[in-house]
PDB file of C-alpha atoms and ligand atoms in Angstrom:
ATOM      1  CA  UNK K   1       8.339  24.647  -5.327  1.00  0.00           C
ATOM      2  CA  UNK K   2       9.988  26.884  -3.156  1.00  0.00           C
ATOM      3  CA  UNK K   3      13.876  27.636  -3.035  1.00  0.00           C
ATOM      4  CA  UNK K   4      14.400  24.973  -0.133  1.00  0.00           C
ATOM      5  CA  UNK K   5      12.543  22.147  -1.742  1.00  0.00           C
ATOM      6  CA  UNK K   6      14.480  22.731  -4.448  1.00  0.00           C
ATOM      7  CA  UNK K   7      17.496  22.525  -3.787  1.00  0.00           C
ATOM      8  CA  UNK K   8      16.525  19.501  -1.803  1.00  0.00           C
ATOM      9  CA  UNK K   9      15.256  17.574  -4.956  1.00  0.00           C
ATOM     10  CA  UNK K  10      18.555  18.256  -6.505  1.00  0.00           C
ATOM     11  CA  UNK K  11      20.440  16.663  -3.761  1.00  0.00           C
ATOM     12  CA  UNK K  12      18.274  13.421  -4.157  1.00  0.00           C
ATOM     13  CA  UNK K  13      18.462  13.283  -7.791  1.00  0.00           C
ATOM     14  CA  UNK K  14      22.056  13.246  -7.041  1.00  0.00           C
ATOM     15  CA  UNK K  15      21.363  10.214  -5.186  1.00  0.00           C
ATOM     16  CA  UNK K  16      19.297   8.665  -7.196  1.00  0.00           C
ATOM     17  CA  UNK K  17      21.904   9.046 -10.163  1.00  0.00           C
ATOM     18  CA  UNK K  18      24.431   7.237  -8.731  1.00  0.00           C
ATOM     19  CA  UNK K  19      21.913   4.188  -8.522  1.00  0.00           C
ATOM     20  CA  UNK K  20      20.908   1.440  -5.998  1.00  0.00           C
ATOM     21  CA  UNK K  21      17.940   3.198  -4.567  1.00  0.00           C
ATOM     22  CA  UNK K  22      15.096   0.697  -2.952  1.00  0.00           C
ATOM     23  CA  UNK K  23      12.018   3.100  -2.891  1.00  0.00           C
ATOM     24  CA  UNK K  24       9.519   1.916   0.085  1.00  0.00           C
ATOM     25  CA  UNK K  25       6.269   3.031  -0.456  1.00  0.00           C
ATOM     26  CA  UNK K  26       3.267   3.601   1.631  1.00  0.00           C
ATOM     27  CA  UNK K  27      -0.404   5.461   1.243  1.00  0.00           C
ATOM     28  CA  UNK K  28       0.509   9.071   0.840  1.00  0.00           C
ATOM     29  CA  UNK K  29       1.985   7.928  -3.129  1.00  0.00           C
ATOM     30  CA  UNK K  30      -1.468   6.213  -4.178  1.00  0.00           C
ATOM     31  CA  UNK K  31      -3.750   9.564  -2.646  1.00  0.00           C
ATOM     32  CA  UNK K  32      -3.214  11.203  -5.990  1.00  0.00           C
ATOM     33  CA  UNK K  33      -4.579   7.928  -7.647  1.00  0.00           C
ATOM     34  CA  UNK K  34      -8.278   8.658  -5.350  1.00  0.00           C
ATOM     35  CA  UNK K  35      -7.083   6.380  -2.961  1.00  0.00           C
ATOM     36  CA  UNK K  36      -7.785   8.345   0.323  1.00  0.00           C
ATOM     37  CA  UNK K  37      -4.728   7.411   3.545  1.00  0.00           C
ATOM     38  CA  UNK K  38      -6.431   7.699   6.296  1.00  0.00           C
ATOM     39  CA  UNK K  39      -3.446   8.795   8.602  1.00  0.00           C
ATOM     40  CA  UNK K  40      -1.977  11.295   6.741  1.00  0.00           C
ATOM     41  CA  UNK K  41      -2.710  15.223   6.394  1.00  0.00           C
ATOM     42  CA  UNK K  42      -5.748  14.709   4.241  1.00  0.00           C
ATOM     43  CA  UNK K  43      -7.479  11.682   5.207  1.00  0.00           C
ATOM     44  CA  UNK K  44     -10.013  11.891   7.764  1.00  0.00           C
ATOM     45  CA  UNK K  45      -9.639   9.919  10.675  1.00  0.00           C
ATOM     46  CA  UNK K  46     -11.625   6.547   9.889  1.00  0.00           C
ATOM     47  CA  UNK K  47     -14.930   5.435  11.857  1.00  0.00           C
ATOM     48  CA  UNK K  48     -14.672   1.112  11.482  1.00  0.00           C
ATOM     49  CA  UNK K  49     -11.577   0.039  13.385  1.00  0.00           C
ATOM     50  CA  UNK K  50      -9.199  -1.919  10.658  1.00  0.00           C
ATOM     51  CA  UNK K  51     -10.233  -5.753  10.546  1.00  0.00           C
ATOM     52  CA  UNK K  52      -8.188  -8.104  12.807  1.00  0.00           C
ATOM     53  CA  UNK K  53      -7.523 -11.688  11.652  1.00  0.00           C
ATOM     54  CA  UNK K  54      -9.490 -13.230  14.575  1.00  0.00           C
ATOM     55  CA  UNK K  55     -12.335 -10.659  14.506  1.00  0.00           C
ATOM     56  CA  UNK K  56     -12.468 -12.030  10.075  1.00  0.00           C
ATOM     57  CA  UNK K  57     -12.066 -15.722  11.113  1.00  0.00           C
ATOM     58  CA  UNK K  58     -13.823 -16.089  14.114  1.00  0.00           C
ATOM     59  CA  UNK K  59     -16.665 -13.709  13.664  1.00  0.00           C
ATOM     60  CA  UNK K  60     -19.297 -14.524  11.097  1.00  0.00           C
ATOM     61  CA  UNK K  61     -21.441 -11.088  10.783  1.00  0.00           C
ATOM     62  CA  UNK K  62     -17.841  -9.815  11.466  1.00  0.00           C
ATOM     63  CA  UNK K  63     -17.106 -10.886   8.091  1.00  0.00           C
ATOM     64  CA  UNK K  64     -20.281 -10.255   6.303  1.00  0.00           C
ATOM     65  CA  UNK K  65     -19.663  -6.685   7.358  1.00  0.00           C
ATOM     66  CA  UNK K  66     -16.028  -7.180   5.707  1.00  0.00           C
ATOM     67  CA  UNK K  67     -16.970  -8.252   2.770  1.00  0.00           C
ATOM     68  CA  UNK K  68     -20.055  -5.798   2.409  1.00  0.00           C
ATOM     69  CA  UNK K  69     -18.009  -2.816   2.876  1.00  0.00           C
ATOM     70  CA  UNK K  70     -14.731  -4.590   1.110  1.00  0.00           C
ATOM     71  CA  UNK K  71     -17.455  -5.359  -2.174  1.00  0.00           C
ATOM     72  CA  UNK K  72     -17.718  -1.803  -2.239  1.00  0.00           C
ATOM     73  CA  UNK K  73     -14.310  -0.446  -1.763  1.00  0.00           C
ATOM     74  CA  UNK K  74     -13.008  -2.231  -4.287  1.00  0.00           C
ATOM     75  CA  UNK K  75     -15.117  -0.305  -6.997  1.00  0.00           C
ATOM     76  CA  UNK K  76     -12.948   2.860  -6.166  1.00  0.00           C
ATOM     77  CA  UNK K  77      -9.872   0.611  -5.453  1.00  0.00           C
ATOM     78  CA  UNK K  78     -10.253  -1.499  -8.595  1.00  0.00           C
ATOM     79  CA  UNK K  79     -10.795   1.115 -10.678  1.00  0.00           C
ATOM     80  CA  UNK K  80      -7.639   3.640  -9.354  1.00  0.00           C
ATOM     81  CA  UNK K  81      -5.382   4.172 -11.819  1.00  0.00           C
ATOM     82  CA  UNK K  82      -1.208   5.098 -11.165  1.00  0.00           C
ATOM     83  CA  UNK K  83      -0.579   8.491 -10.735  1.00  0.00           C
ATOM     84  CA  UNK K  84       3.044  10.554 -11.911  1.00  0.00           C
ATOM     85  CA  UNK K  85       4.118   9.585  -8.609  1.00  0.00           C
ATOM     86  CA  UNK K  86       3.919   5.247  -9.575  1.00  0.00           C
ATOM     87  CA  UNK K  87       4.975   6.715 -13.085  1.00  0.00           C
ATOM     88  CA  UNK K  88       8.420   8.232 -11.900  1.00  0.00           C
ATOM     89  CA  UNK K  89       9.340   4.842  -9.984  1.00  0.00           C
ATOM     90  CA  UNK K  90       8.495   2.477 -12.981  1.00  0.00           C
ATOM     91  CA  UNK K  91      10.291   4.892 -15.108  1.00  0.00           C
ATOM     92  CA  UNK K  92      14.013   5.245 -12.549  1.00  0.00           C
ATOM     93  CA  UNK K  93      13.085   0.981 -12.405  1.00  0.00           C
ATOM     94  CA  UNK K  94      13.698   0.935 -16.159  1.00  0.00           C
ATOM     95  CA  UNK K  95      16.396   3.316 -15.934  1.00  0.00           C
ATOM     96  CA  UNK K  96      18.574   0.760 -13.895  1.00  0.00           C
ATOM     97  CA  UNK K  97      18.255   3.084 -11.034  1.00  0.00           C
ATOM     98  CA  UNK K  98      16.683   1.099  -8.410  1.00  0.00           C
ATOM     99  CA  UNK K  99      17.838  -1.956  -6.321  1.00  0.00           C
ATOM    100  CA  UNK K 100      14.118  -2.841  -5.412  1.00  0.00           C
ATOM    101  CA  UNK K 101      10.906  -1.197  -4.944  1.00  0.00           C
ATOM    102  CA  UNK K 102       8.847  -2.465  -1.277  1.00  0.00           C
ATOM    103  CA  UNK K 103       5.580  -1.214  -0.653  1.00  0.00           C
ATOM    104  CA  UNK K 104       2.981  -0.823   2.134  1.00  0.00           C
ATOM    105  CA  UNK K 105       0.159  -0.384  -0.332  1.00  0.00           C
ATOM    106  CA  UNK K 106      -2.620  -2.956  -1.269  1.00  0.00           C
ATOM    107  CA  UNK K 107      -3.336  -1.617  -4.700  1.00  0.00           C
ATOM    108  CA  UNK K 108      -1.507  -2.887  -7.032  1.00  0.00           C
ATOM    109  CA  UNK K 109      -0.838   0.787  -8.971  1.00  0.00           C
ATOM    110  CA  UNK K 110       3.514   0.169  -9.202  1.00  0.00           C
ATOM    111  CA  UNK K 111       2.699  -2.466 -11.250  1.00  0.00           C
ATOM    112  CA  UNK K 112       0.300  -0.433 -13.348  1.00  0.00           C
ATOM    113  CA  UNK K 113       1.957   1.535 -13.827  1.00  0.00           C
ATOM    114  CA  UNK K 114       5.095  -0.875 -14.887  1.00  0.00           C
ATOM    115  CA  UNK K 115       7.411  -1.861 -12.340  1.00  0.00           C
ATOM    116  CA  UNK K 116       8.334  -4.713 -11.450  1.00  0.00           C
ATOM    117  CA  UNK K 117       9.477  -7.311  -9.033  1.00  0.00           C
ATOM    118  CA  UNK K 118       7.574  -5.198  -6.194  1.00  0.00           C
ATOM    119  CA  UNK K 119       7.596  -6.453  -2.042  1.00  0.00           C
ATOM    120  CA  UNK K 120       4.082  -6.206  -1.359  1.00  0.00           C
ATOM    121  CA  UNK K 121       4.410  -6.481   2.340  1.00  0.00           C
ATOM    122  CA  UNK K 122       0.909  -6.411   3.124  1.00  0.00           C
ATOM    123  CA  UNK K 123      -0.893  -8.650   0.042  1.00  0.00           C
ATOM    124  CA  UNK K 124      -2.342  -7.174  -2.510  1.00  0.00           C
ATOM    125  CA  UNK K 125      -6.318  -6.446  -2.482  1.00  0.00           C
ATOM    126  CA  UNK K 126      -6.620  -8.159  -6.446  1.00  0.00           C
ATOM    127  CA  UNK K 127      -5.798 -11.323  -5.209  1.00  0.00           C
ATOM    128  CA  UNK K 128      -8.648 -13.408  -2.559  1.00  0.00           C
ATOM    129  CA  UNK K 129      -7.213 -16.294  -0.801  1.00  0.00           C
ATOM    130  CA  UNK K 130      -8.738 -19.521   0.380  1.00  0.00           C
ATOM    131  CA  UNK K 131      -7.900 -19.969   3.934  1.00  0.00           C
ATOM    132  CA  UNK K 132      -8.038 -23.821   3.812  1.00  0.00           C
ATOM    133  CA  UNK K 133      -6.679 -25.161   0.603  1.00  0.00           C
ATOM    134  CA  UNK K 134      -4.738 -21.781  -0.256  1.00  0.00           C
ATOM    135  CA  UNK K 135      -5.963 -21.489  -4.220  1.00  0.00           C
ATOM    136  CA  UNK K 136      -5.832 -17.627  -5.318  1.00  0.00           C
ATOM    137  CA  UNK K 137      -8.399 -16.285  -7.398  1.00  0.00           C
ATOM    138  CA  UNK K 138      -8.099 -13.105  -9.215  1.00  0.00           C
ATOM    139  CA  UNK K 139     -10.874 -10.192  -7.590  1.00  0.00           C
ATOM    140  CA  UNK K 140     -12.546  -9.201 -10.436  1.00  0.00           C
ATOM    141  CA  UNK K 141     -13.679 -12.834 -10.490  1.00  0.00           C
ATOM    142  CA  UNK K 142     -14.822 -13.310  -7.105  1.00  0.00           C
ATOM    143  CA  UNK K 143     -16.219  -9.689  -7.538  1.00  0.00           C
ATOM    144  CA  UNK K 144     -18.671 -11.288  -9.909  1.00  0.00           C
ATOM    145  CA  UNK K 145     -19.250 -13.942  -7.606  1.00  0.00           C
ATOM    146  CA  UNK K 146     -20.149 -11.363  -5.058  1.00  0.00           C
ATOM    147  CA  UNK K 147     -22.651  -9.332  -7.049  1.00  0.00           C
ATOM    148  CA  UNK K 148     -24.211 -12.049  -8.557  1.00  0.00           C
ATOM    149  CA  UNK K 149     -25.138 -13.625  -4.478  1.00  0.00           C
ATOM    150  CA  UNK K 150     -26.252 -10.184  -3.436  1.00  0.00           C
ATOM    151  CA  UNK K 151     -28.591  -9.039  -6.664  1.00  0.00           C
ATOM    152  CA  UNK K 152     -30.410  -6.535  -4.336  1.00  0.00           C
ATOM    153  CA  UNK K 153     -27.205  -5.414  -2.772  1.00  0.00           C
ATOM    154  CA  UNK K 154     -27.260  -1.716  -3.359  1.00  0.00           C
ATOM    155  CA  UNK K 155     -25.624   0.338  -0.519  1.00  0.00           C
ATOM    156  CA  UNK K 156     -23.043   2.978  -2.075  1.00  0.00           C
ATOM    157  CA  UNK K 157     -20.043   3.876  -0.532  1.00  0.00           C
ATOM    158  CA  UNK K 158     -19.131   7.153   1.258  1.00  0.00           C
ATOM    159  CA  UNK K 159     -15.240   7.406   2.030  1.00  0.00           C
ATOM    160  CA  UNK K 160     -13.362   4.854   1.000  1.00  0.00           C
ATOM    161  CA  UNK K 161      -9.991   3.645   3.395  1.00  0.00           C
ATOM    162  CA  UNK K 162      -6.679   2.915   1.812  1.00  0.00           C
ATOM    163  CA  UNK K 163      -7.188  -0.456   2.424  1.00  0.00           C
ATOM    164  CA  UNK K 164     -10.223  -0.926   0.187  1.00  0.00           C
ATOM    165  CA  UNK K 165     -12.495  -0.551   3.710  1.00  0.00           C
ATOM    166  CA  UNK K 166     -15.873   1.879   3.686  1.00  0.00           C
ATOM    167  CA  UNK K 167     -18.169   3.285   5.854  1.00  0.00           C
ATOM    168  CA  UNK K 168     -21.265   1.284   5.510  1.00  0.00           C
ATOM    169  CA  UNK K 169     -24.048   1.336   7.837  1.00  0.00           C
ATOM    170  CA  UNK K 170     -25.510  -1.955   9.472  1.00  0.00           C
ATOM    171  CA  UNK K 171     -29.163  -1.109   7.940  1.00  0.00           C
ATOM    172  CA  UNK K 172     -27.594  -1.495   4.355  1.00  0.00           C
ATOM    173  CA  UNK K 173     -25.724  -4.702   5.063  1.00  0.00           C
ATOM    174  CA  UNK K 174     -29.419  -6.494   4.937  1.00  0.00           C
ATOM    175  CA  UNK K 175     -29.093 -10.047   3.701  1.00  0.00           C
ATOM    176  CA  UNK K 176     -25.442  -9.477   2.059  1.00  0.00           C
ATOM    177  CA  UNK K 177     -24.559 -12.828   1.726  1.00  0.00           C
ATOM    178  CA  UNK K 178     -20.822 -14.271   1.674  1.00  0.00           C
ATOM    179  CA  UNK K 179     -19.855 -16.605  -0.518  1.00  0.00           C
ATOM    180  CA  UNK K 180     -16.628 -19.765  -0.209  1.00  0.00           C
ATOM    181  CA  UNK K 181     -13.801 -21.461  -2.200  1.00  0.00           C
ATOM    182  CA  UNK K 182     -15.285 -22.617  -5.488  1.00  0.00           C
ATOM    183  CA  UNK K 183     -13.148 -25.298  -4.963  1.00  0.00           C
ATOM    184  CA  UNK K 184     -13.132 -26.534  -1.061  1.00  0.00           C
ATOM    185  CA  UNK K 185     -15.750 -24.403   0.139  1.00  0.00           C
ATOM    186  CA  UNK K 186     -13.304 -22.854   2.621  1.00  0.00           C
ATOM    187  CA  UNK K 187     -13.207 -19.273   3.836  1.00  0.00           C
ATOM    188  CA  UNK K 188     -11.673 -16.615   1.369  1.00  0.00           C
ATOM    189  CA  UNK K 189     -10.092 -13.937   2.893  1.00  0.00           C
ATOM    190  CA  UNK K 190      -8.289 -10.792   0.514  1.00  0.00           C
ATOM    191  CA  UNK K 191      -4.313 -11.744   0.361  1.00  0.00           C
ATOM    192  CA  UNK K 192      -3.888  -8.601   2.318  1.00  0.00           C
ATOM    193  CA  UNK K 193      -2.013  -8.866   6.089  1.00  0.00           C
ATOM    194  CA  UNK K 194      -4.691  -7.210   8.137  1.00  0.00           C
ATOM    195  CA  UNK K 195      -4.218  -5.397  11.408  1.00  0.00           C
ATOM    196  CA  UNK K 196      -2.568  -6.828  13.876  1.00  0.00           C
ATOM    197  CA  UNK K 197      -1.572  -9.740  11.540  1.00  0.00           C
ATOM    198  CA  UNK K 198       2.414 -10.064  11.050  1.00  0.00           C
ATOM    199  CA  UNK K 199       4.113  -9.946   7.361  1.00  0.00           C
ATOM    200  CA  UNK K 200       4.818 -13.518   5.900  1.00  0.00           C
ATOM    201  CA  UNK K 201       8.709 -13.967   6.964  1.00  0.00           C
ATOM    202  CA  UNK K 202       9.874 -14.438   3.539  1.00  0.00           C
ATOM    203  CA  UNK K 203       8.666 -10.463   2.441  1.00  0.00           C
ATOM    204  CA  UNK K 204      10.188  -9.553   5.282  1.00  0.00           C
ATOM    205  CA  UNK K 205      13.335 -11.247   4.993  1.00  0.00           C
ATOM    206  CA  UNK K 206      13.516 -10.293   0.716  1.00  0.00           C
ATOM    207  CA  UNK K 207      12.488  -6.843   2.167  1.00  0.00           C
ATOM    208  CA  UNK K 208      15.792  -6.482   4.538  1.00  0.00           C
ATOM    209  CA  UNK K 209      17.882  -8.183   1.636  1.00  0.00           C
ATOM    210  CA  UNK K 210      17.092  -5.058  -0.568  1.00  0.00           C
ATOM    211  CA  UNK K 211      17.311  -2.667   2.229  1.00  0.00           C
ATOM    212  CA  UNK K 212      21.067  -4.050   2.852  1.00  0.00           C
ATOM    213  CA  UNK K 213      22.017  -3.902  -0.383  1.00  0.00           C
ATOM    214  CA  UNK K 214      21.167  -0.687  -0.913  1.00  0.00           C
ATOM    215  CA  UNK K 215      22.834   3.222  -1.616  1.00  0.00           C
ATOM    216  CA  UNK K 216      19.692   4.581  -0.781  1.00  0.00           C
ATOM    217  CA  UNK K 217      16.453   3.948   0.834  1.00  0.00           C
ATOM    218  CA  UNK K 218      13.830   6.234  -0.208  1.00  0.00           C
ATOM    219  CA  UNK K 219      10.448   6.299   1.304  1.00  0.00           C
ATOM    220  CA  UNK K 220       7.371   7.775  -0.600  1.00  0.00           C
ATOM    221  CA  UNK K 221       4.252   8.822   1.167  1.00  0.00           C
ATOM    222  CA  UNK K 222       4.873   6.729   4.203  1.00  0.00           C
ATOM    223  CA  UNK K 223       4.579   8.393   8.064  1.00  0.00           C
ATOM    224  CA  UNK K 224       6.017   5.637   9.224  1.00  0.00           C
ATOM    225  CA  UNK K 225       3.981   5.555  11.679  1.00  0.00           C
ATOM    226  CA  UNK K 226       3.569   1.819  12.379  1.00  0.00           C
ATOM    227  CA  UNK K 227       6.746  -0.673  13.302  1.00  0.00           C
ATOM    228  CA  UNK K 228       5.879  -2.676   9.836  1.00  0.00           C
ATOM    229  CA  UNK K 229       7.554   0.302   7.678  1.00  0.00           C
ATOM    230  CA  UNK K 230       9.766   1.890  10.036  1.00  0.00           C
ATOM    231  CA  UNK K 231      11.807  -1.275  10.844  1.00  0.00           C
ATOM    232  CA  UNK K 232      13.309  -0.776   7.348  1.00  0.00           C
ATOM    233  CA  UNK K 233      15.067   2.923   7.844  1.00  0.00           C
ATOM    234  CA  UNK K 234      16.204   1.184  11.268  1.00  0.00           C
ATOM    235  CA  UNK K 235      17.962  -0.946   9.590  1.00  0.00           C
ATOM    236  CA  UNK K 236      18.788   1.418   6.916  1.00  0.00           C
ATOM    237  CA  UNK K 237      20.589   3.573   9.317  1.00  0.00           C
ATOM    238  CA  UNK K 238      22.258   0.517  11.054  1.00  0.00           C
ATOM    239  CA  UNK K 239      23.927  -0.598   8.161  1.00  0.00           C
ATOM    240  CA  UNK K 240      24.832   2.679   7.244  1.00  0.00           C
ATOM    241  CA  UNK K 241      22.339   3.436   4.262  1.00  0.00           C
ATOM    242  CA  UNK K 242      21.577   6.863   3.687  1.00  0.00           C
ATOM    243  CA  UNK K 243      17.682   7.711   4.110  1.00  0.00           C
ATOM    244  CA  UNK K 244      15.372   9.927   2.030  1.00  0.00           C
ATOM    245  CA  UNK K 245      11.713  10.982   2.679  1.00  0.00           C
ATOM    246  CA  UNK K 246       9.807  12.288   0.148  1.00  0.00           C
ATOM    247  CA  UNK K 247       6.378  12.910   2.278  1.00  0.00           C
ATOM    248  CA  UNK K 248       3.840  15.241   3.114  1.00  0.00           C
ATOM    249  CA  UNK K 249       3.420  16.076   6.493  1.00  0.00           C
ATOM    250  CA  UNK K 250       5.621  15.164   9.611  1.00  0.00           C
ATOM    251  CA  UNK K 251       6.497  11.176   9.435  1.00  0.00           C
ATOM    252  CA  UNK K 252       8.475   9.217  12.633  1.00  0.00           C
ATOM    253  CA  UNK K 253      11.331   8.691  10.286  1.00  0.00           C
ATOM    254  CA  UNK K 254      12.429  11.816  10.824  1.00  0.00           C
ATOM    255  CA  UNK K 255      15.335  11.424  13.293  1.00  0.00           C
ATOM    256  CA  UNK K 256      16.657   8.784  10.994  1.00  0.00           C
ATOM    257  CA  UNK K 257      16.822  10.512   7.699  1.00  0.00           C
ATOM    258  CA  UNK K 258      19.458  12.375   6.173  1.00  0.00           C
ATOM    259  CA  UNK K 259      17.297  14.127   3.634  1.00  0.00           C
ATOM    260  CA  UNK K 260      13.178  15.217   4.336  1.00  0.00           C
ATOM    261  CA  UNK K 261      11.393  16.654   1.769  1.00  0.00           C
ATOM    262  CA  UNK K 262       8.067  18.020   3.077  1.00  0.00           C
ATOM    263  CA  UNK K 263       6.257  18.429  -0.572  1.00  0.00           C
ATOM    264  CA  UNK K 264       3.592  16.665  -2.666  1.00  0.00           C
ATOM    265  CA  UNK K 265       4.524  13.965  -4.337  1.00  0.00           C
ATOM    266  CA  UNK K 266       3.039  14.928  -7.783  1.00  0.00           C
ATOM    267  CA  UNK K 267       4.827  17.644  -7.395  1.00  0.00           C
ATOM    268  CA  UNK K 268       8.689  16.694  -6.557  1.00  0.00           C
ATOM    269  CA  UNK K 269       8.618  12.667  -7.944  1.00  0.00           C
ATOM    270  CA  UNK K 270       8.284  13.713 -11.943  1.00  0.00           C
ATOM    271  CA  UNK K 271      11.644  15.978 -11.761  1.00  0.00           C
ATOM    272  CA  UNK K 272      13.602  13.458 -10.552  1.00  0.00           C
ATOM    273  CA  UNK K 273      15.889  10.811 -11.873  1.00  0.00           C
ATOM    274  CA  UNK K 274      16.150  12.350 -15.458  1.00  0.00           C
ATOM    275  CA  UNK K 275      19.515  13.054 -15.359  1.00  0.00           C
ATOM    276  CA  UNK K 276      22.262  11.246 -16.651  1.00  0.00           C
ATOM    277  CA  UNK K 277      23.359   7.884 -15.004  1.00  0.00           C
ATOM    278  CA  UNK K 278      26.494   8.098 -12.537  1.00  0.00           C
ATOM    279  CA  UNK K 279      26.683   4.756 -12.340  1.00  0.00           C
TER     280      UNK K 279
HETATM  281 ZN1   ZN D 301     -10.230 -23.606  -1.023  1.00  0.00          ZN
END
């Protein structure tokens, strides 16, 4: 780390010391876990637009696609494992040090790696809901399901998107067939919010109850780039809660923040919140 970084790190574990930090989390904390984000420094820009709601309802080879390309994703998403970066945030959770964690990410790795009571604001790709009668069935269950309808299915993913999305082309979709609710025959869907979609208004309004009650609001690997994370360091600021921004590259938060810290994650998240509690 270089001088300036660090004596930025010790100014947030200052913060973070005196407690009642909500971390929000987006992409750029899982990319250490092999989870590629597509908008930041070293994603490559994605071919497939991200799937829309009415494109996945109301278009059936629409969805085939989906679930072809989701099938496959999931064997690098399902598979990830938390990196030091999920490890440091568990750790500061159990340390009393945090007033919530919210995240942007579909992946389920805070949990792996131990924390708890996380905002998933966009669903989480583990969990496949029935659009009718609403039953939620774990993935690796329905990923059996999957395999076991499409024996022959053998395409093999290039890049993988952060939102369990691949490149896939048409020729090796052949014959992948979709299958329903075991118990309604309905359409399952992941229990992700896809593009376009809004955020069920009870995350959002648990979200903004952390965010108000908060010393701190510390986003991890998140550009902000879209309205869905950057509404909460709007509010932040309005309510007169400090912002921090642990991220590589530039993010849109920027103007808000009273701290930016422009280093790897791996790198900066392990040093901090060792010290002794303020309290
Ligand atoms: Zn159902």
């Amino acid at each position: 780390m270089d001088l300036q970084v660090v004596e930025q790190v010790a100014r947030l574990d200052g913060w973070l010391a005196e407690g009642g930090v909500v971390v929000l989390s987006g992409a750029g904390l899982s990319t250490d876990s092999g989870i590629p984000d597509y908008r930041g420094p070293s994603g490559s820009a994605r071919r497939n637009t991200p799937m829309t709601y009415q494109t996945f309802t109301g278009d059936p080879l629409a969805r085939r696609r989906y679930w072809a390309r989701s099938h496959l994703g999931w064997r690098t998403i399902g598979q990830a494992r938390p990196n030091d970066g999920h490890r440091a945030v568990a750790r500061w959770q159990e340390r009393g040090l945090l007033h919530g964690v919210i995240t942007q990410n579909v992946d389920g790795l805070h949990q792996a790696a131990g924390a708890r009571d996380v905002v998933e604001l966009h669903g989480n790709l583990a969990r496949i809901t029935c659009l009718a009668c609403g039953v939620l069935t774990p993935r690796e269950a329905f990923a059996v399901r999957l395999t076991d309808a499409n024996p022959r299915f053998a395409a093999v993913a290039t890049a993988v998107n952060a939102d369990g999305d691949v490149e896939l082309d048409d020729a090796e979709l052949d014959g992948f067939a979709v299958v329903d609710c075991v118990d309604c025959g309905g359409m399952l869907k992941p229990d992700v919010v896809y593009f376009g979609e809004t955020v069920p208004a009870d995350r959002v309004s648990r979200a903004f109850e952390l965010v108000a009650g908060a010393r701190t609001l510390l986003v991890l690997g998140s550009s902000l780039t879209v309205m869905s994370g950057r509404r909460f360091v709007l509010r932040a600021v309005k309510q007169g809660v400090r912002v921090a921004i642990v991220n590589r590259g530039v993010t849109r938060g920027e103007p808000y923040a009273d701290l930016v810290i422009d280093a790897p994650l791996g790198v900066v998240l392990p040093h901090l919140g060792a010290a002794p509690v303020i309290g």
